[in-house]
Tab-separated table of C-alpha atoms in Angstrom:
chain	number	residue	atom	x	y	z
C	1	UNK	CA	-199.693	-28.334	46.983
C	2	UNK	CA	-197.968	-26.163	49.211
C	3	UNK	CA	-198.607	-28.284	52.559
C	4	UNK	CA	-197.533	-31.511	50.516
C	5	UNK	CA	-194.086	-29.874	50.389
C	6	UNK	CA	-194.168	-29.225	53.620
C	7	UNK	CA	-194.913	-32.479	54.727
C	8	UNK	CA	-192.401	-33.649	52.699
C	9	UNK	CA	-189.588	-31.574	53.849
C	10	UNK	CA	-190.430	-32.386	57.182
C	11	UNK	CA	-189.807	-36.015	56.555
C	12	UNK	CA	-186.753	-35.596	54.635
C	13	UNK	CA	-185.023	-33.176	57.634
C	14	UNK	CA	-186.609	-35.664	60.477
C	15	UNK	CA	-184.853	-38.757	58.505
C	16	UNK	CA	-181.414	-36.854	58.212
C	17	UNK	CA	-181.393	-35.725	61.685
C	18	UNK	CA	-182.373	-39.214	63.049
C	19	UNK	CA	-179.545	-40.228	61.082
C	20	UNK	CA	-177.019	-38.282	62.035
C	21	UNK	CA	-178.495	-38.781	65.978
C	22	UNK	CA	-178.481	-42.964	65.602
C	23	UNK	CA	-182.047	-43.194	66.074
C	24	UNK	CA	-183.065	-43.886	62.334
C	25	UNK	CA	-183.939	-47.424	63.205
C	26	UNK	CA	-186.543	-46.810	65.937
C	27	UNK	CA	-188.449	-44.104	64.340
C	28	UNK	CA	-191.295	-44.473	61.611
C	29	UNK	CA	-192.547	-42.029	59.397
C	30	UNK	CA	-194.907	-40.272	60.989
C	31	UNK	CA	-192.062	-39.264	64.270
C	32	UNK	CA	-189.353	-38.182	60.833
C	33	UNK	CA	-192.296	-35.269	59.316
C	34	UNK	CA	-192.942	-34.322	63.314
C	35	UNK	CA	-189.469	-33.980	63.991
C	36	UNK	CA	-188.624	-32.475	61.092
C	37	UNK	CA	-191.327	-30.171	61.326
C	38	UNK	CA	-190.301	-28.894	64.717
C	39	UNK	CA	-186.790	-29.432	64.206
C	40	UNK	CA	-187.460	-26.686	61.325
C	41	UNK	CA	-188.836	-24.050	63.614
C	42	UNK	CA	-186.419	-24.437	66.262
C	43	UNK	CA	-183.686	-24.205	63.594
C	44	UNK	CA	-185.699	-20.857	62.469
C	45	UNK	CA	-184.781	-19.482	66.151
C	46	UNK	CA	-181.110	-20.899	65.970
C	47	UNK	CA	-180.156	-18.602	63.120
C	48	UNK	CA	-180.516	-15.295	64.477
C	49	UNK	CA	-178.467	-16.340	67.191
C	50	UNK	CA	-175.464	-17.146	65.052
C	51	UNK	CA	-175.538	-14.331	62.685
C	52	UNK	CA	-178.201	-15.888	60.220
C	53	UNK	CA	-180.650	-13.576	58.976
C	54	UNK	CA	-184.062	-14.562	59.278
C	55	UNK	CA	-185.041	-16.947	56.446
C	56	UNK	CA	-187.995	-16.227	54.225
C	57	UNK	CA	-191.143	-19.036	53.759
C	58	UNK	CA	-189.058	-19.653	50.261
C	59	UNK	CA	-186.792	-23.147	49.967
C	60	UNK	CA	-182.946	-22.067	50.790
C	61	UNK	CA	-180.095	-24.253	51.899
C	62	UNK	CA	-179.558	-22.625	54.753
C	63	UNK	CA	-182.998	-22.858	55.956
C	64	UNK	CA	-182.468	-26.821	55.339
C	65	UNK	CA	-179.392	-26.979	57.134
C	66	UNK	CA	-180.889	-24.896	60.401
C	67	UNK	CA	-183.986	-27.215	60.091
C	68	UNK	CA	-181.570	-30.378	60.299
C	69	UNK	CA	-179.542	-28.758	63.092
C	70	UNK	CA	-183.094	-28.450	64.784
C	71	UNK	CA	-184.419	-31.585	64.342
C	72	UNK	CA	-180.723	-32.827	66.247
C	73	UNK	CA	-181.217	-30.416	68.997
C	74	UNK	CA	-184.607	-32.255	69.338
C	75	UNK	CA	-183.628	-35.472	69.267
C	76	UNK	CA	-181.008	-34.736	72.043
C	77	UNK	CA	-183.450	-32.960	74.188
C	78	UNK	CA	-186.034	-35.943	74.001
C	79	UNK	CA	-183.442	-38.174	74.545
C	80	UNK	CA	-182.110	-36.489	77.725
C	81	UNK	CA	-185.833	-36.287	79.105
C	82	UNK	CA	-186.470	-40.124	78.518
C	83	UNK	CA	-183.466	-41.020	80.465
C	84	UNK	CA	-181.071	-41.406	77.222
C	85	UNK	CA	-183.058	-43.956	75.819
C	86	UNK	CA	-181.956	-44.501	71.860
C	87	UNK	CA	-185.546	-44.040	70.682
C	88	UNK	CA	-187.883	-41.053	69.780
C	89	UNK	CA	-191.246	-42.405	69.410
C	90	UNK	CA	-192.899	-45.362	67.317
């Protein structure tokens, strides 16, 4: 059960950030949970590094709101690599 959450936390994060980035249209599914996902942990390294403690494997907002912030800081950095393209993946 605890992977199912998971999974869907990942989507939910990867859909707001690819909101909030303009690229909502071009991904699917499957690019929202990876993004998401990854967006999480690089949101887990942001925190410490603007006074954030550490957050614990337990839901919190702030852990949400990192994970978001994440998830936008990958979008731009895929974006710059591709040559600015709008898109993510398919």
């Amino acid at each position: 059960m605890g992977l199912l959450w998971v999974i869907l936390a990942g989507a939910a994060i990867g859909w707001i950030a690819s909101m909030i980035m303009g690229t909502d249209g071009s991904m699917g599914a499957m690019a929202n949970i990876i993004v998401g996902l990854v967006g999480a942990v690089i949101g887990r390294f942001l925190a410490p590094l603007v006074g954030m403690a550490k957050q614990g494997t337990d839901f919190s907002v702030g852990g949400l709101i990192f994970g978001i912030i994440g998830a936008c800081v990958l979008i731009a950095i895929v974006r710059a690599i591709s040559g600015g393209r709008r898109h993510v993946a398919h």
